Amino acid sequence: MGTFEQRMRNRLKVLRAERDWSQAELGGRLGVSRQAVNAIETGKHDPSLPLAFKVARLFGMPIEEIFSDEPGGDSD
Amino acid sequence: MSREAIQTDRPGERAEVSRRNRFWGLMAGFMLLGGVAGATMVVMERNSGSLPAMLAIGLVVLLTLGVLAGGWWFLRDIDEVERRDNYIACTVALNFYLVVYANWYFLWKGAVVREPDHEILFLATMIVMAGAYSWKKIRP
């Protein structure tokens, strides 16, 4: 990742683990692939706003409690 | 019980398996189209080097409808990461084509190389597109 592009951080992996969901299970619930979930969890892809809202609704939390643009979050 | 069967116990995993099956079904369809076009070219080259007009028109209709309908279905069904990878691969391939064709054209006009070969350009562009797509798959 280049320094010109600051990726979002997120708690997706932790929230998924708390529910004992696999990446495929979460992907299926969100309508995206397992690879997409992995890319988001590892910070290699920032989800679109509609997908971020979908994630927030699925976990019943505000978006800003899952995604953050500040350093020091859960994702790598 | 197979691993696949165990993974489909949950609704999300069932949906993911279904999505994956649709994806690979479409990929098989695109490969079949490519196979038909390739096989026709091989048979044509081994014979007279030309095609009956009706067969040529039939192939054009098949390829055009197949790519348009398949592309529409594909883009409708894939997620945003897959769409991003496809856009990147297409952009890299288009830039490759623009640069290589323009350079080859001017070098040809300057009598440095022979006239641009469109089959080579087409194949090279496809290879570059596949390479860019694979690179994005390995390093999302």
PDB file of C-alpha atoms in Angstrom:
ATOM      1  CA  MET A   1       0.000   0.000   0.000  1.00  0.00           C
ATOM      2  CA  GLY A   2       1.376   3.373  -0.988  1.00  0.00           C
ATOM      3  CA  THR A   3       1.623   6.239   1.465  1.00  0.00           C
ATOM      4  CA  PHE A   4      -0.663   8.336  -0.763  1.00  0.00           C
ATOM      5  CA  GLU A   5      -3.563   6.011  -0.074  1.00  0.00           C
ATOM      6  CA  GLN A   6      -4.785   5.729   3.518  1.00  0.00           C
ATOM      7  CA  ARG A   7      -6.952   2.644   3.987  1.00  0.00           C
ATOM      8  CA  MET A   8      -9.812   2.408   6.449  1.00  0.00           C
ATOM      9  CA  ARG A   9      -9.472   0.221   9.504  1.00  0.00           C
ATOM     10  CA  ASN A  10     -12.266  -2.031  10.635  1.00  0.00           C
ATOM     11  CA  ARG A  11     -13.412  -4.497  13.318  1.00  0.00           C
ATOM     12  CA  LEU A  12     -14.967  -6.944  10.902  1.00  0.00           C
ATOM     13  CA  LYS A  13     -12.745  -9.874  11.855  1.00  0.00           C
ATOM     14  CA  VAL A  14     -13.485  -9.440  15.574  1.00  0.00           C
ATOM     15  CA  LEU A  15     -17.232  -9.054  15.063  1.00  0.00           C
ATOM     16  CA  ARG A  16     -17.281 -12.102  12.808  1.00  0.00           C
ATOM     17  CA  ALA A  17     -15.290 -14.166  15.300  1.00  0.00           C
ATOM     18  CA  GLU A  18     -17.672 -13.181  18.115  1.00  0.00           C
ATOM     19  CA  ARG A  19     -20.505 -14.781  16.131  1.00  0.00           C
ATOM     20  CA  ASP A  20     -18.396 -17.772  15.104  1.00  0.00           C
ATOM     21  CA  TRP A  21     -18.973 -16.993  11.437  1.00  0.00           C
ATOM     22  CA  SER A  22     -16.582 -18.013   8.685  1.00  0.00           C
ATOM     23  CA  GLN A  23     -15.643 -15.508   5.981  1.00  0.00           C
ATOM     24  CA  ALA A  24     -17.913 -17.424   3.591  1.00  0.00           C
ATOM     25  CA  GLU A  25     -20.809 -17.177   6.047  1.00  0.00           C
ATOM     26  CA  LEU A  26     -20.370 -13.421   6.415  1.00  0.00           C
ATOM     27  CA  GLY A  27     -19.915 -13.030   2.646  1.00  0.00           C
ATOM     28  CA  GLY A  28     -23.109 -14.933   1.975  1.00  0.00           C
ATOM     29  CA  ARG A  29     -25.057 -12.800   4.447  1.00  0.00           C
ATOM     30  CA  LEU A  30     -23.694  -9.636   2.817  1.00  0.00           C
ATOM     31  CA  GLY A  31     -24.081 -10.856  -0.775  1.00  0.00           C
ATOM     32  CA  VAL A  32     -20.346 -10.716  -1.496  1.00  0.00           C
ATOM     33  CA  SER A  33     -17.678 -13.370  -1.971  1.00  0.00           C
ATOM     34  CA  ARG A  34     -15.451 -14.862   0.723  1.00  0.00           C
ATOM     35  CA  GLN A  35     -12.528 -13.188  -1.062  1.00  0.00           C
ATOM     36  CA  ALA A  36     -14.238  -9.799  -0.710  1.00  0.00           C
ATOM     37  CA  VAL A  37     -14.663 -10.305   3.043  1.00  0.00           C
ATOM     38  CA  ASN A  38     -11.003 -11.275   3.294  1.00  0.00           C
ATOM     39  CA  ALA A  39      -9.912  -8.205   1.281  1.00  0.00           C
ATOM     40  CA  ILE A  40     -11.933  -5.916   3.567  1.00  0.00           C
ATOM     41  CA  GLU A  41     -10.735  -7.586   6.775  1.00  0.00           C
ATOM     42  CA  THR A  42      -7.092  -7.317   5.776  1.00  0.00           C
ATOM     43  CA  GLY A  43      -7.491  -3.684   4.716  1.00  0.00           C
ATOM     44  CA  LYS A  44      -6.853  -4.388   1.034  1.00  0.00           C
ATOM     45  CA  HIS A  45     -10.247  -3.110  -0.041  1.00  0.00           C
ATOM     46  CA  ASP A  46     -12.390  -0.332   1.383  1.00  0.00           C
ATOM     47  CA  PRO A  47     -16.064  -1.261   1.106  1.00  0.00           C
ATOM     48  CA  SER A  48     -18.440   0.988  -0.798  1.00  0.00           C
ATOM     49  CA  LEU A  49     -20.868   3.065   1.260  1.00  0.00           C
ATOM     50  CA  PRO A  50     -23.840   0.748   0.470  1.00  0.00           C
ATOM     51  CA  LEU A  51     -21.812  -2.288   1.568  1.00  0.00           C
ATOM     52  CA  ALA A  52     -20.629  -0.512   4.724  1.00  0.00           C
ATOM     53  CA  PHE A  53     -24.263   0.260   5.607  1.00  0.00           C
ATOM     54  CA  LYS A  54     -25.156  -3.376   4.947  1.00  0.00           C
ATOM     55  CA  VAL A  55     -22.385  -4.496   7.324  1.00  0.00           C
ATOM     56  CA  ALA A  56     -23.582  -2.039   9.966  1.00  0.00           C
ATOM     57  CA  ARG A  57     -27.184  -3.271   9.681  1.00  0.00           C
ATOM     58  CA  LEU A  58     -26.076  -6.911   9.851  1.00  0.00           C
ATOM     59  CA  PHE A  59     -24.149  -6.347  13.073  1.00  0.00           C
ATOM     60  CA  GLY A  60     -26.703  -3.876  14.445  1.00  0.00           C
ATOM     61  CA  MET A  61     -24.090  -1.183  15.018  1.00  0.00           C
ATOM     62  CA  PRO A  62     -23.359   2.304  13.702  1.00  0.00           C
ATOM     63  CA  ILE A  63     -20.897   2.384  10.806  1.00  0.00           C
ATOM     64  CA  GLU A  64     -18.333   4.367  12.781  1.00  0.00           C
ATOM     65  CA  GLU A  65     -18.170   1.620  15.421  1.00  0.00           C
ATOM     66  CA  ILE A  66     -17.081  -0.846  12.725  1.00  0.00           C
ATOM     67  CA  PHE A  67     -15.047   1.286  10.324  1.00  0.00           C
ATOM     68  CA  SER A  68     -12.547   3.980  11.181  1.00  0.00           C
ATOM     69  CA  ASP A  69     -10.157   6.141   9.195  1.00  0.00           C
ATOM     70  CA  GLU A  70      -7.927   6.634  12.232  1.00  0.00           C
ATOM     71  CA  PRO A  71      -4.802   4.510  12.786  1.00  0.00           C
ATOM     72  CA  GLY A  72      -4.794   1.889  15.546  1.00  0.00           C
ATOM     73  CA  GLY A  73      -7.887  -0.119  14.621  1.00  0.00           C
ATOM     74  CA  ASP A  74      -8.189  -3.900  14.353  1.00  0.00           C
ATOM     75  CA  SER A  75      -7.389  -4.561  10.701  1.00  0.00           C
ATOM     76  CA  ASP A  76      -3.804  -5.098   9.514  1.00  0.00           C
TER      77      ASP A  76
ATOM     78  CA  MET B   1     -19.892 -36.037   4.518  1.00  0.00           C
ATOM     79  CA  SER B   2     -17.816 -33.794   2.256  1.00  0.00           C
ATOM     80  CA  ARG B   3     -16.270 -30.514   3.406  1.00  0.00           C
ATOM     81  CA  GLU B   4     -18.564 -28.677   0.977  1.00  0.00           C
ATOM     82  CA  ALA B   5     -21.627 -30.245   2.617  1.00  0.00           C
ATOM     83  CA  ILE B   6     -20.431 -29.232   6.084  1.00  0.00           C
ATOM     84  CA  GLN B   7     -19.876 -25.659   4.887  1.00  0.00           C
ATOM     85  CA  THR B   8     -23.420 -25.321   3.572  1.00  0.00           C
ATOM     86  CA  ASP B   9     -25.070 -25.831   6.986  1.00  0.00           C
ATOM     87  CA  ARG B  10     -25.438 -22.089   7.464  1.00  0.00           C
ATOM     88  CA  PRO B  11     -27.540 -19.710   5.344  1.00  0.00           C
ATOM     89  CA  GLY B  12     -24.626 -17.401   4.526  1.00  0.00           C
ATOM     90  CA  GLU B  13     -22.423 -20.283   3.439  1.00  0.00           C
ATOM     91  CA  ARG B  14     -25.234 -21.723   1.299  1.00  0.00           C
ATOM     92  CA  ALA B  15     -25.614 -18.328  -0.388  1.00  0.00           C
ATOM     93  CA  GLU B  16     -21.841 -18.148  -0.947  1.00  0.00           C
ATOM     94  CA  VAL B  17     -21.761 -21.622  -2.540  1.00  0.00           C
ATOM     95  CA  SER B  18     -24.671 -20.623  -4.780  1.00  0.00           C
ATOM     96  CA  ARG B  19     -22.899 -17.362  -5.773  1.00  0.00           C
ATOM     97  CA  ARG B  20     -19.696 -19.268  -6.513  1.00  0.00           C
ATOM     98  CA  ASN B  21     -21.564 -21.789  -8.676  1.00  0.00           C
ATOM     99  CA  ARG B  22     -23.180 -18.987 -10.692  1.00  0.00           C
ATOM    100  CA  PHE B  23     -19.757 -17.337 -11.149  1.00  0.00           C
ATOM    101  CA  TRP B  24     -18.106 -20.509 -12.422  1.00  0.00           C
ATOM    102  CA  GLY B  25     -21.125 -21.317 -14.601  1.00  0.00           C
ATOM    103  CA  LEU B  26     -20.673 -17.964 -16.339  1.00  0.00           C
ATOM    104  CA  MET B  27     -16.925 -18.545 -16.628  1.00  0.00           C
ATOM    105  CA  ALA B  28     -17.622 -21.918 -18.274  1.00  0.00           C
ATOM    106  CA  GLY B  29     -19.979 -20.168 -20.716  1.00  0.00           C
ATOM    107  CA  PHE B  30     -17.323 -17.579 -21.645  1.00  0.00           C
ATOM    108  CA  MET B  31     -14.728 -20.323 -22.071  1.00  0.00           C
ATOM    109  CA  LEU B  32     -17.128 -22.232 -24.325  1.00  0.00           C
ATOM    110  CA  LEU B  33     -17.585 -19.120 -26.488  1.00  0.00           C
ATOM    111  CA  GLY B  34     -13.807 -18.692 -26.705  1.00  0.00           C
ATOM    112  CA  GLY B  35     -13.452 -22.389 -27.536  1.00  0.00           C
ATOM    113  CA  VAL B  36     -15.982 -22.132 -30.379  1.00  0.00           C
ATOM    114  CA  ALA B  37     -14.195 -19.087 -31.833  1.00  0.00           C
ATOM    115  CA  GLY B  38     -10.767 -20.698 -31.469  1.00  0.00           C
ATOM    116  CA  ALA B  39     -11.848 -24.037 -32.940  1.00  0.00           C
ATOM    117  CA  THR B  40     -13.442 -22.249 -35.906  1.00  0.00           C
ATOM    118  CA  MET B  41     -10.217 -20.342 -36.555  1.00  0.00           C
ATOM    119  CA  VAL B  42      -8.139 -23.537 -36.420  1.00  0.00           C
ATOM    120  CA  VAL B  43     -10.468 -25.410 -38.804  1.00  0.00           C
ATOM    121  CA  MET B  44     -10.573 -22.374 -41.124  1.00  0.00           C
ATOM    122  CA  GLU B  45      -6.780 -22.017 -41.238  1.00  0.00           C
ATOM    123  CA  ARG B  46      -6.332 -25.720 -41.973  1.00  0.00           C
ATOM    124  CA  ASN B  47      -8.690 -25.497 -44.933  1.00  0.00           C
ATOM    125  CA  SER B  48      -9.098 -22.652 -47.393  1.00  0.00           C
ATOM    126  CA  GLY B  49      -8.439 -19.840 -44.904  1.00  0.00           C
ATOM    127  CA  SER B  50     -11.948 -18.467 -45.379  1.00  0.00           C
ATOM    128  CA  LEU B  51     -15.434 -19.107 -43.998  1.00  0.00           C
ATOM    129  CA  PRO B  52     -18.827 -19.506 -45.681  1.00  0.00           C
ATOM    130  CA  ALA B  53     -20.678 -16.182 -45.306  1.00  0.00           C
ATOM    131  CA  MET B  54     -23.554 -17.682 -43.311  1.00  0.00           C
ATOM    132  CA  LEU B  55     -21.177 -19.358 -40.863  1.00  0.00           C
ATOM    133  CA  ALA B  56     -19.266 -16.082 -40.424  1.00  0.00           C
ATOM    134  CA  ILE B  57     -22.511 -14.183 -39.747  1.00  0.00           C
ATOM    135  CA  GLY B  58     -23.679 -16.885 -37.343  1.00  0.00           C
ATOM    136  CA  LEU B  59     -20.418 -16.648 -35.406  1.00  0.00           C
ATOM    137  CA  VAL B  60     -20.649 -12.855 -35.235  1.00  0.00           C
ATOM    138  CA  VAL B  61     -24.187 -13.083 -33.841  1.00  0.00           C
ATOM    139  CA  LEU B  62     -23.184 -15.802 -31.351  1.00  0.00           C
ATOM    140  CA  LEU B  63     -20.100 -13.932 -30.089  1.00  0.00           C
ATOM    141  CA  THR B  64     -21.804 -10.535 -29.909  1.00  0.00           C
ATOM    142  CA  LEU B  65     -24.878 -11.785 -28.078  1.00  0.00           C
ATOM    143  CA  GLY B  66     -22.804 -14.098 -25.890  1.00  0.00           C
ATOM    144  CA  VAL B  67     -20.393 -11.374 -24.788  1.00  0.00           C
ATOM    145  CA  LEU B  68     -23.092  -8.701 -24.343  1.00  0.00           C
ATOM    146  CA  ALA B  69     -25.592 -10.897 -22.488  1.00  0.00           C
ATOM    147  CA  GLY B  70     -22.885 -12.741 -20.553  1.00  0.00           C
ATOM    148  CA  GLY B  71     -21.151  -9.471 -19.656  1.00  0.00           C
ATOM    149  CA  TRP B  72     -24.392  -7.922 -18.460  1.00  0.00           C
ATOM    150  CA  TRP B  73     -25.221 -10.994 -16.357  1.00  0.00           C
ATOM    151  CA  PHE B  74     -21.660 -11.177 -15.041  1.00  0.00           C
ATOM    152  CA  LEU B  75     -21.495  -7.509 -13.955  1.00  0.00           C
ATOM    153  CA  ARG B  76     -24.934  -7.799 -12.366  1.00  0.00           C
ATOM    154  CA  ASP B  77     -23.948 -10.826 -10.309  1.00  0.00           C
ATOM    155  CA  ILE B  78     -20.399 -10.108  -9.119  1.00  0.00           C
ATOM    156  CA  ASP B  79     -19.482  -8.188  -5.967  1.00  0.00           C
ATOM    157  CA  GLU B  80     -17.570  -4.906  -5.799  1.00  0.00           C
ATOM    158  CA  VAL B  81     -14.129  -6.490  -5.333  1.00  0.00           C
ATOM    159  CA  GLU B  82     -14.573  -8.674  -8.420  1.00  0.00           C
ATOM    160  CA  ARG B  83     -15.885  -5.636 -10.334  1.00  0.00           C
ATOM    161  CA  ARG B  84     -12.853  -3.580  -9.236  1.00  0.00           C
ATOM    162  CA  ASP B  85     -10.467  -6.338 -10.393  1.00  0.00           C
ATOM    163  CA  ASN B  86     -12.218  -6.514 -13.775  1.00  0.00           C
ATOM    164  CA  TYR B  87     -12.112  -2.725 -14.236  1.00  0.00           C
ATOM    165  CA  ILE B  88      -8.410  -2.617 -13.375  1.00  0.00           C
ATOM    166  CA  ALA B  89      -7.604  -5.498 -15.747  1.00  0.00           C
ATOM    167  CA  CYS B  90      -9.585  -3.859 -18.580  1.00  0.00           C
ATOM    168  CA  THR B  91      -7.917  -0.479 -17.995  1.00  0.00           C
ATOM    169  CA  VAL B  92      -4.418  -1.980 -17.990  1.00  0.00           C
ATOM    170  CA  ALA B  93      -5.210  -3.933 -21.175  1.00  0.00           C
ATOM    171  CA  LEU B  94      -6.669  -0.892 -22.953  1.00  0.00           C
ATOM    172  CA  ASN B  95      -3.627   1.235 -22.058  1.00  0.00           C
ATOM    173  CA  PHE B  96      -1.335  -1.552 -23.243  1.00  0.00           C
ATOM    174  CA  TYR B  97      -3.197  -1.730 -26.564  1.00  0.00           C
ATOM    175  CA  LEU B  98      -3.151   2.053 -27.054  1.00  0.00           C
ATOM    176  CA  VAL B  99       0.571   2.344 -26.391  1.00  0.00           C
ATOM    177  CA  VAL B 100       1.695  -0.757 -28.298  1.00  0.00           C
ATOM    178  CA  TYR B 101      -0.507  -0.161 -31.328  1.00  0.00           C
ATOM    179  CA  ALA B 102       0.422   3.545 -31.587  1.00  0.00           C
ATOM    180  CA  ASN B 103       4.143   2.787 -31.223  1.00  0.00           C
ATOM    181  CA  TRP B 104       4.027  -0.077 -33.717  1.00  0.00           C
ATOM    182  CA  TYR B 105       2.060   2.105 -36.175  1.00  0.00           C
ATOM    183  CA  PHE B 106       4.579   4.970 -36.075  1.00  0.00           C
ATOM    184  CA  LEU B 107       7.548   2.599 -36.294  1.00  0.00           C
ATOM    185  CA  TRP B 108       5.870   1.009 -39.320  1.00  0.00           C
ATOM    186  CA  LYS B 109       5.349   4.417 -40.905  1.00  0.00           C
ATOM    187  CA  GLY B 110       9.015   5.130 -40.259  1.00  0.00           C
ATOM    188  CA  ALA B 111       9.880   1.902 -42.089  1.00  0.00           C
ATOM    189  CA  VAL B 112      11.491   0.464 -38.943  1.00  0.00           C
ATOM    190  CA  VAL B 113       9.180  -2.545 -38.509  1.00  0.00           C
ATOM    191  CA  ARG B 114       6.541  -4.367 -40.531  1.00  0.00           C
ATOM    192  CA  GLU B 115       2.861  -3.374 -40.548  1.00  0.00           C
ATOM    193  CA  PRO B 116       1.033  -3.926 -37.215  1.00  0.00           C
ATOM    194  CA  ASP B 117      -0.319  -7.463 -36.918  1.00  0.00           C
ATOM    195  CA  HIS B 118      -3.799  -7.262 -35.420  1.00  0.00           C
ATOM    196  CA  GLU B 119      -3.907 -10.913 -34.359  1.00  0.00           C
ATOM    197  CA  ILE B 120      -0.700 -10.466 -32.360  1.00  0.00           C
ATOM    198  CA  LEU B 121      -2.049  -7.235 -30.833  1.00  0.00           C
ATOM    199  CA  PHE B 122      -5.352  -8.915 -29.928  1.00  0.00           C
ATOM    200  CA  LEU B 123      -3.659 -11.937 -28.328  1.00  0.00           C
ATOM    201  CA  ALA B 124      -1.108  -9.785 -26.479  1.00  0.00           C
ATOM    202  CA  THR B 125      -3.891  -7.550 -25.136  1.00  0.00           C
ATOM    203  CA  MET B 126      -5.829 -10.608 -23.898  1.00  0.00           C
ATOM    204  CA  ILE B 127      -2.686 -11.974 -22.225  1.00  0.00           C
ATOM    205  CA  VAL B 128      -1.968  -8.639 -20.529  1.00  0.00           C
ATOM    206  CA  MET B 129      -5.586  -8.427 -19.335  1.00  0.00           C
ATOM    207  CA  ALA B 130      -5.442 -11.965 -17.917  1.00  0.00           C
ATOM    208  CA  GLY B 131      -2.111 -11.144 -16.255  1.00  0.00           C
ATOM    209  CA  ALA B 132      -3.439  -7.952 -14.652  1.00  0.00           C
ATOM    210  CA  TYR B 133      -6.550  -9.781 -13.426  1.00  0.00           C
ATOM    211  CA  SER B 134      -4.455 -12.624 -11.976  1.00  0.00           C
ATOM    212  CA  TRP B 135      -2.135 -10.131 -10.283  1.00  0.00           C
ATOM    213  CA  LYS B 136      -5.119  -8.469  -8.590  1.00  0.00           C
ATOM    214  CA  LYS B 137      -6.395 -11.885  -7.501  1.00  0.00           C
ATOM    215  CA  ILE B 138      -3.050 -12.781  -5.940  1.00  0.00           C
ATOM    216  CA  ARG B 139      -2.565  -9.306  -4.388  1.00  0.00           C
ATOM    217  CA  PRO B 140      -6.016  -7.788  -3.807  1.00  0.00           C
TER     218      PRO B 140
END
